[in-house]
Amino acid sequence: MFSERQQQIVETAIKLIAEKGIQNLTTKNLAKEIGISEPALYRHFSNKLEILKAVITHFQIKMQPAFDKLNKSVNSLNKIESFILEHLKIISLNPNFAKVIFSEANFQNEENLILKMNKMMNQSRNLLEKIVQSGQKKNELRTDVSPLSIVRVIIGSMRLLVTQWSMSSMIFNLENEGKELCEDIKKLIVAK
Amino acid sequence: MFSERQQQIVETAIKLIAEKGIQNLTTKNLAKEIGISEPALYRHFSNKLEILKAVITHFQIKMQPAFDKLNKSVNSLNKIESFILEHLKIISLNPNFAKVIFSEANFQNEENLILKMNKMMNQSRNLLEKIVQSGQKKNELRTDVSPLSIVRVIIGSMRLLVTQWSMSSMIFNLENEGKELCEDIKKLIVAK
DNA sequence: ACTTGGTTAGTGAGCACTAACAAAGATAAT
DNA sequence: ATTATCTTTGTTAGTGCTCACTAACCAAGT
């Protein structure tokens, strides 16, 4: 799909955004960081928007394993645990992701980009919602709380954790802190 | 503190950011929207950064009532309910806030701004953490879950709700949806 | 000979911001 | 009471800078 040079451009773009925000992603900086000239970029992408689109596609590809692992567990609490921990694992292994993903608002002026990003986010949320609903049906999760609220609690606290981790310059171990949060969430939502 | 013209500039800046993101906040657009010339802006603020600082100060002032109302309740569950609903009420009354606040990452390259913003966010979080801790001591909240997790669950789900509201072009009623979320959160964290 | 992937030099557009000036109201001197 | 000066708040015109992107050329591999 992407040539080696294209991948290098995408990865360097992510690095630049993570370092100093999306304002830092200029064609000049990008070319300089890679060690080629600015016009050389345009041999691999027709314009800057295409580079940003490729960045999001890159995320989708990297995030896929988090979804693949889910079907391996039967119990819905285990599925939710996998959902949380696998997501955090991937983000932990690709620290630059966090900074870019949670600056989604930066894409506000580019309709295409925000649509692509929302689609990706909704994919996660819908999957989790199905898991929660089936968990309630099987009486593994408490049913006195709406599935929507449970999903919001899980995704919301996950995102907040990642934001705090990212804002703190990754000062704490995301996976360990994530495990603790996950255990606590499980206690909150398990059927009594 | 701020003159009338300064307030007008700040409010128009918020409007522009809310409409099309922070990239839309240029001195040209700002002046045009107000109906004055660009250099006239510089009679009221020394530069653009000062305008952005004033935007954050404006938020702090508007958010203050949410904190003032908290001391009126004794029960910690009621305090948490106030915390959530008062915050959502203010955001609901100032829809542009959401778009700006949650694009905090946009300020990434301006150290001063991000510090000011974080300070404001931490103020909320610390207050909530104290409420949760005292609630656990008084056995009003369950103690098998760490206070940090409870705070993350509350703030995280609140922020997610606001983000979803903002991204959906305010299609649902934030206060009503907030009440439902709040009731569910209370069920999750109340002592058994 | 053609394709691929690079180069140098430069374009127009938009950015935050400034220099210089003008008009009106407030303040003060005559 | 009138005149002179100062302050405030606006204007037009323009600055230097950075941006994404392009024209034209070139070297190496197929």
Coordinates of C-alpha atoms (C1' of nucleotides) in Angstrom, one line a residue:
Chain A
M1 CA 0.0 0.0 0.0
F2 CA 2.5 2.6 1.1
S3 CA 6.1 2.6 -0.2
E4 CA 9.0 2.8 2.2
R5 CA 9.5 6.5 1.6
Q6 CA 5.8 7.1 2.1
Q7 CA 5.9 5.2 5.4
Q8 CA 9.0 7.2 6.5
I9 CA 7.1 10.4 5.7
V10 CA 4.1 9.4 7.6
E11 CA 6.1 8.3 10.6
T12 CA 8.1 11.4 10.6
A13 CA 4.9 13.5 10.4
I14 CA 3.6 11.7 13.5
K15 CA 6.9 12.4 15.3
L16 CA 6.7 16.1 14.4
I17 CA 3.1 16.4 15.5
A18 CA 3.8 14.6 18.8
E19 CA 6.8 16.8 19.5
K20 CA 5.3 20.3 19.1
G21 CA 1.8 20.0 17.9
I22 CA 0.3 20.0 14.5
Q23 CA 1.5 23.6 13.8
N24 CA 5.0 22.0 13.8
L25 CA 4.0 19.8 10.8
T26 CA 5.1 22.0 7.9
T27 CA 6.5 20.7 4.6
K28 CA 9.7 22.5 5.4
N29 CA 10.2 20.7 8.8
L30 CA 9.1 17.4 7.5
A31 CA 11.5 17.5 4.6
K32 CA 14.3 18.7 6.8
E33 CA 13.7 15.9 9.4
I34 CA 13.8 13.3 6.7
G35 CA 16.8 14.8 5.1
I36 CA 15.3 15.5 1.7
S37 CA 14.2 18.6 -0.1
E38 CA 10.6 19.9 0.2
P39 CA 9.6 19.2 -3.4
A40 CA 10.8 15.6 -3.0
L41 CA 7.8 15.1 -0.6
Y42 CA 5.5 15.9 -3.5
R43 CA 6.9 12.9 -5.5
H44 CA 5.3 10.7 -2.8
F45 CA 2.1 12.6 -1.8
S46 CA 0.2 15.0 -4.0
N47 CA -0.3 17.4 -1.1
K48 CA -0.2 17.9 2.6
L49 CA -3.8 16.7 3.2
E50 CA -2.9 13.3 1.7
I51 CA -0.1 13.0 4.2
L52 CA -2.5 13.6 7.1
K53 CA -5.0 11.1 5.6
A54 CA -2.1 8.6 5.5
V55 CA -1.4 9.4 9.1
I56 CA -4.9 8.3 10.1
T57 CA -4.8 5.2 7.9
H58 CA -1.5 4.4 9.6
F59 CA -3.3 4.5 13.0
Q60 CA -6.1 2.3 11.8
I61 CA -3.6 -0.3 10.7
K62 CA -1.6 -0.2 13.9
M63 CA -4.8 -0.4 16.1
Q64 CA -6.2 -3.5 14.3
P65 CA -4.5 -6.0 16.7
A66 CA -6.5 -4.6 19.6
F67 CA -9.7 -5.7 17.9
D68 CA -8.4 -9.0 16.6
K69 CA -7.6 -10.2 20.2
L70 CA -11.1 -9.5 21.5
N71 CA -12.8 -12.6 20.1
K72 CA -10.5 -14.9 22.0
S73 CA -12.3 -14.5 25.3
V74 CA -15.8 -15.6 26.0
N75 CA -16.7 -13.8 29.3
S76 CA -17.7 -10.2 28.6
L77 CA -15.6 -8.8 31.5
N78 CA -12.6 -10.4 30.0
K79 CA -13.5 -8.9 26.6
I80 CA -13.7 -5.5 28.2
E81 CA -10.4 -6.0 29.9
S82 CA -8.8 -7.0 26.6
F83 CA -10.4 -4.0 25.0
I84 CA -8.9 -1.6 27.5
L85 CA -5.5 -3.2 27.9
E86 CA -4.9 -3.9 24.2
H87 CA -5.7 -0.4 23.3
L88 CA -3.4 1.0 26.0
K89 CA -0.6 -1.5 25.0
I90 CA -0.6 -0.2 21.4
I91 CA -0.7 3.4 22.5
S92 CA 2.1 2.7 25.0
L93 CA 4.2 1.1 22.2
N94 CA 3.5 4.1 19.9
P95 CA 3.7 7.1 22.3
N96 CA 3.4 9.6 19.5
F97 CA -0.1 8.3 18.7
A98 CA -1.6 9.7 21.9
K99 CA -0.6 13.3 21.1
V100 CA -2.0 13.1 17.6
I101 CA -5.2 11.2 18.3
F102 CA -6.3 13.4 21.1
S103 CA -5.6 16.5 19.1
E104 CA -8.4 15.4 16.7
A105 CA -9.9 18.8 17.2
N106 CA -6.9 20.2 15.3
F107 CA -8.4 18.7 12.1
Q108 CA -11.6 20.7 12.6
N109 CA -11.2 22.7 9.5
E110 CA -10.6 19.6 7.3
E111 CA -14.0 17.9 6.9
N112 CA -12.5 14.8 5.3
L113 CA -10.1 14.2 8.1
I114 CA -12.5 14.7 10.9
L115 CA -14.9 12.2 9.2
K116 CA -12.1 9.7 8.8
M117 CA -11.1 10.1 12.5
N118 CA -14.7 9.9 13.8
K119 CA -15.3 6.7 11.8
M120 CA -12.3 5.2 13.5
M121 CA -13.4 6.3 17.0
N122 CA -16.9 5.1 16.4
Q123 CA -15.7 1.7 15.3
S124 CA -14.2 1.2 18.8
R125 CA -17.2 2.6 20.6
N126 CA -19.7 0.4 18.7
L127 CA -17.7 -2.7 19.4
L128 CA -17.6 -2.0 23.1
E129 CA -21.3 -1.2 23.2
K130 CA -22.1 -4.6 21.7
I131 CA -19.9 -6.3 24.3
V132 CA -21.6 -4.4 27.1
Q133 CA -25.1 -5.2 25.8
S134 CA -24.4 -8.9 25.5
G135 CA -22.7 -8.9 28.9
Q136 CA -25.8 -7.4 30.5
K137 CA -28.0 -10.0 28.7
K138 CA -25.8 -12.8 30.1
N139 CA -26.1 -11.2 33.5
E140 CA -22.3 -10.8 33.8
L141 CA -22.7 -7.0 34.0
R142 CA -25.0 -5.1 36.3
T143 CA -28.2 -4.1 34.5
D144 CA -29.3 -1.2 36.7
V145 CA -27.1 1.1 34.6
S146 CA -27.6 1.9 30.9
P147 CA -25.1 0.3 28.5
L148 CA -24.5 3.8 27.1
S149 CA -23.3 5.0 30.5
I150 CA -21.1 2.0 30.9
V151 CA -19.5 2.6 27.5
R152 CA -19.0 6.3 28.4
V153 CA -17.4 5.5 31.7
I154 CA -15.0 3.0 30.1
I155 CA -14.0 5.0 27.0
G156 CA -14.0 8.3 28.9
S157 CA -11.8 7.2 31.7
M158 CA -9.5 5.4 29.2
R159 CA -9.1 8.6 27.2
L160 CA -8.5 10.7 30.2
L161 CA -5.8 8.3 31.4
V162 CA -4.1 8.5 28.0
T163 CA -4.4 12.3 27.9
Q164 CA -2.9 12.6 31.4
W165 CA -0.1 10.2 30.4
S166 CA 0.6 12.2 27.3
M167 CA 0.4 15.5 29.0
S168 CA 2.7 14.4 31.8
S169 CA 5.4 13.5 29.2
M170 CA 4.7 9.8 29.8
I171 CA 6.0 10.1 33.3
F172 CA 4.1 7.0 34.5
N173 CA 3.7 3.5 33.1
L174 CA 0.5 3.6 31.0
E175 CA 0.0 -0.2 31.0
N176 CA 0.4 -0.6 34.8
E177 CA -1.8 2.4 35.5
G178 CA -4.2 1.1 32.9
K179 CA -4.4 -2.3 34.7
E180 CA -5.3 -0.7 38.0
L181 CA -8.0 1.5 36.3
C182 CA -9.3 -1.6 34.5
E183 CA -9.6 -3.7 37.7
D184 CA -11.5 -0.8 39.3
I185 CA -13.8 -0.4 36.3
K186 CA -14.5 -4.2 36.4
K187 CA -15.5 -3.9 40.1
L188 CA -17.8 -1.0 39.3
I189 CA -19.7 -2.7 36.4
V190 CA -19.7 -6.4 37.4
A191 CA -23.1 -7.9 38.2
K192 CA -23.8 -8.2 42.0
Chain B
M1 CA -10.8 44.2 34.5
F2 CA -11.6 44.0 30.8
S3 CA -13.0 47.0 29.0
E4 CA -16.1 46.5 26.9
R5 CA -14.1 46.4 23.7
Q6 CA -11.8 43.8 25.2
Q7 CA -14.7 41.7 26.2
Q8 CA -16.1 42.0 22.7
I9 CA -12.8 40.9 21.2
V10 CA -12.6 37.9 23.6
E11 CA -16.2 36.8 22.9
T12 CA -15.7 37.1 19.2
A13 CA -12.5 35.2 19.4
I14 CA -14.3 32.3 21.1
K15 CA -17.0 32.4 18.5
L16 CA -14.5 32.2 15.7
I17 CA -12.7 29.3 17.3
A18 CA -15.9 27.5 18.0
E19 CA -17.1 27.9 14.4
K20 CA -14.1 26.7 12.5
G21 CA -11.3 25.9 14.9
I22 CA -8.4 27.8 16.1
Q23 CA -6.9 28.2 12.6
N24 CA -9.9 30.4 12.0
L25 CA -8.8 32.8 14.6
T26 CA -6.7 35.2 12.6
T27 CA -6.3 38.9 13.4
K28 CA -7.9 39.6 10.0
N29 CA -11.0 37.5 10.7
L30 CA -11.3 38.8 14.2
A31 CA -11.2 42.4 13.2
K32 CA -13.6 41.8 10.3
E33 CA -16.2 40.0 12.5
I34 CA -16.1 42.9 15.0
G35 CA -16.3 45.5 12.3
I36 CA -13.0 47.3 13.1
S37 CA -9.6 47.4 11.4
E38 CA -6.8 45.0 12.3
P39 CA -4.6 47.5 13.9
A40 CA -7.5 48.6 16.1
L41 CA -7.2 45.2 17.9
Y42 CA -3.7 46.2 19.0
R43 CA -5.1 49.2 20.9
H44 CA -6.7 46.7 23.2
F45 CA -4.3 43.8 23.4
S46 CA -0.6 44.0 22.8
N47 CA -0.6 40.8 20.7
K48 CA -2.5 37.7 19.8
L49 CA -1.2 35.6 22.6
E50 CA -2.7 38.1 25.1
I51 CA -6.1 37.6 23.4
L52 CA -5.8 33.9 23.9
K53 CA -4.8 34.3 27.5
A54 CA -7.9 36.5 28.0
V55 CA -10.0 33.8 26.5
I56 CA -8.9 31.3 29.2
T57 CA -9.4 33.9 31.9
H58 CA -12.9 34.5 30.5
F59 CA -13.5 30.7 31.0
Q60 CA -12.3 30.7 34.5
I61 CA -14.6 33.6 35.4
K62 CA -17.6 31.9 33.8
M63 CA -16.8 28.5 35.4
Q64 CA -16.6 29.9 39.0
P65 CA -20.3 29.5 39.8
A66 CA -19.9 25.7 39.4
F67 CA -17.5 25.7 42.3
D68 CA -19.3 28.1 44.5
K69 CA -22.5 26.0 44.6
L70 CA -20.6 22.9 45.8
N71 CA -20.3 23.8 49.5
K72 CA -24.1 24.0 49.8
S73 CA -24.5 20.2 50.0
V74 CA -23.3 18.0 52.8
N75 CA -23.6 14.6 51.4
S76 CA -20.7 13.7 49.1
L77 CA -22.9 12.1 46.5
N78 CA -24.9 15.3 46.3
K79 CA -21.6 17.2 46.0
I80 CA -20.6 15.0 43.1
E81 CA -23.9 15.5 41.5
S82 CA -23.6 19.3 41.8
F83 CA -20.1 19.1 40.4
I84 CA -21.2 17.3 37.3
L85 CA -24.5 19.1 36.7
E86 CA -23.2 22.6 37.4
H87 CA -20.3 22.1 35.0
L88 CA -22.6 20.8 32.3
K89 CA -25.1 23.6 32.9
I90 CA -22.4 26.3 32.3
I91 CA -21.1 24.5 29.2
S92 CA -24.6 24.1 27.9
L93 CA -25.2 27.8 28.3
N94 CA -22.0 28.7 26.6
P95 CA -21.8 26.1 23.8
N96 CA -18.7 27.7 22.3
F97 CA -16.8 26.8 25.4
A98 CA -16.8 23.1 24.7
K99 CA -15.2 23.4 21.3
V100 CA -12.4 25.6 22.6
I101 CA -11.7 23.8 25.9
F102 CA -11.4 20.4 24.3
S103 CA -9.1 21.7 21.7
E104 CA -6.6 22.4 24.5
A105 CA -4.1 20.4 22.5
N106 CA -4.2 23.3 20.0
F107 CA -2.3 25.4 22.4
Q108 CA 0.4 22.9 22.4
N109 CA 3.1 25.2 21.1
E110 CA 2.3 28.0 23.5
E111 CA 3.8 26.9 26.9
N112 CA 2.1 29.7 28.8
L113 CA -1.3 28.9 27.5
I114 CA -1.1 25.2 28.2
L115 CA 0.1 25.9 31.7
K116 CA -2.8 28.3 32.3
M117 CA -5.2 25.7 30.9
N118 CA -3.8 22.8 32.9
K119 CA -4.0 24.8 36.1
M120 CA -7.7 25.4 35.5
M121 CA -8.3 21.7 34.7
N122 CA -6.4 20.6 37.8
Q123 CA -8.4 22.9 40.0
S124 CA -11.5 20.9 39.1
R125 CA -9.9 17.6 39.4
N126 CA -8.3 18.2 42.8
L127 CA -11.6 19.5 44.2
L128 CA -13.4 16.4 43.0
E129 CA -10.6 14.2 44.4
K130 CA -11.1 15.7 47.9
I131 CA -14.8 15.2 47.7
V132 CA -14.3 11.6 46.8
Q133 CA -11.8 11.0 49.5
S134 CA -14.0 12.4 52.2
G135 CA -17.0 10.5 50.8
Q136 CA -15.0 7.3 51.2
K137 CA -14.0 8.2 54.7
K138 CA -17.6 8.8 55.7
N139 CA -18.6 5.5 54.0
E140 CA -20.9 7.2 51.6
L141 CA -18.9 5.9 48.6
R142 CA -17.6 2.4 48.0
T143 CA -14.0 1.9 49.2
D144 CA -13.0 -1.1 47.2
V145 CA -12.1 1.2 44.3
S146 CA -9.3 3.8 44.5
P147 CA -10.3 7.5 44.7
L148 CA -8.1 8.1 41.6
S149 CA -10.1 5.7 39.6
I150 CA -13.4 7.2 40.7
V151 CA -12.2 10.7 39.7
R152 CA -11.0 9.4 36.4
V153 CA -14.4 7.7 35.7
I154 CA -16.3 10.8 36.6
I155 CA -14.2 13.4 34.8
G156 CA -13.5 11.1 31.9
S157 CA -17.1 10.3 31.2
M158 CA -18.1 13.9 31.6
R159 CA -15.6 15.1 29.1
L160 CA -16.5 12.4 26.7
L161 CA -20.2 13.4 27.0
V162 CA -19.3 17.0 26.3
T163 CA -17.0 16.0 23.4
Q164 CA -19.8 13.9 21.9
W165 CA -22.3 16.7 22.3
S166 CA -20.0 19.2 20.7
M167 CA -19.0 16.9 17.8
S168 CA -22.7 16.2 17.2
S169 CA -23.4 19.9 16.7
M170 CA -25.3 19.9 20.1
I171 CA -27.9 17.6 18.7
F172 CA -28.9 16.3 22.1
N173 CA -29.7 18.1 25.4
L174 CA -26.5 18.1 27.3
E175 CA -28.1 18.7 30.7
N176 CA -30.7 15.9 30.3
E177 CA -28.2 13.4 29.0
G178 CA -25.9 14.6 31.8
K179 CA -28.5 13.9 34.5
E180 CA -28.8 10.3 33.2
L181 CA -25.1 9.8 33.2
C182 CA -24.9 11.3 36.6
E183 CA -27.5 9.0 38.1
D184 CA -25.7 6.0 36.6
I185 CA -22.4 7.2 38.0
K186 CA -23.9 7.6 41.4
K187 CA -25.2 4.0 41.3
L188 CA -21.8 2.8 40.3
I189 CA -19.9 4.5 43.1
V190 CA -22.3 4.6 46.0
A191 CA -21.4 2.4 49.1
K192 CA -23.2 -0.9 49.2
Chain C
dA1 C1' 14.6 6.8 -24.5
dC2 C1' 11.7 6.7 -20.4
dT3 C1' 10.7 6.5 -15.6
dT4 C1' 11.8 7.5 -10.9
dG5 C1' 13.2 10.4 -7.4
dG6 C1' 15.9 13.8 -6.4
dT7 C1' 17.7 19.0 -6.8
dT8 C1' 17.7 24.7 -6.7
dA9 C1' 15.2 28.6 -7.1
dG10 C1' 11.1 30.9 -6.7
dT11 C1' 5.8 31.9 -6.5
dG12 C1' 1.6 34.0 -4.6
dA13 C1' -1.1 34.0 -0.5
dG14 C1' -1.8 34.7 4.2
dC15 C1' 0.1 35.6 8.6
dA16 C1' 1.0 38.8 12.9
dC17 C1' 2.2 43.1 13.4
dT18 C1' 3.8 48.3 12.6
dA19 C1' 4.3 53.2 10.9
dA20 C1' 2.1 57.2 10.3
dC21 C1' -1.7 59.7 10.5
dA22 C1' -6.6 61.5 11.9
dA23 C1' -10.7 62.7 14.5
dA24 C1' -13.0 63.4 18.7
dG25 C1' -13.4 64.1 23.6
dA26 C1' -11.2 65.4 28.0
dT27 C1' -8.2 68.5 30.4
dA28 C1' -6.1 72.6 31.3
dA29 C1' -4.3 77.5 30.4
dT30 C1' -5.5 81.9 29.2
Chain D
dA1 C1' -15.8 81.1 27.4
dT2 C1' -12.4 80.1 24.2
dT3 C1' -8.4 78.1 22.8
dA4 C1' -4.5 74.8 23.0
dT5 C1' -2.8 70.3 24.2
dC6 C1' -3.1 65.5 25.2
dT7 C1' -5.2 61.0 25.2
dT8 C1' -7.9 57.6 23.2
dT9 C1' -9.2 55.0 19.5
dG10 C1' -9.7 54.5 15.2
dT11 C1' -7.8 54.5 10.0
dT12 C1' -4.8 53.2 5.4
dA13 C1' -0.9 51.3 3.7
dG14 C1' 2.6 48.3 4.1
dT15 C1' 6.4 45.2 6.3
dG16 C1' 9.0 40.9 6.7
dC17 C1' 8.1 36.2 7.4
dT18 C1' 6.3 31.6 6.7
dC19 C1' 3.3 28.7 4.3
dA20 C1' 2.1 25.0 0.7
dC21 C1' 3.3 24.3 -3.6
dT22 C1' 5.5 24.6 -8.6
dA23 C1' 8.8 25.1 -12.7
dA24 C1' 12.7 23.6 -14.6
dC25 C1' 16.3 20.8 -14.5
dC26 C1' 19.3 16.4 -13.6
dA27 C1' 21.2 11.9 -12.6
dA28 C1' 20.7 7.0 -12.3
dG29 C1' 18.5 2.7 -13.3
dT30 C1' 15.6 0.1 -16.6

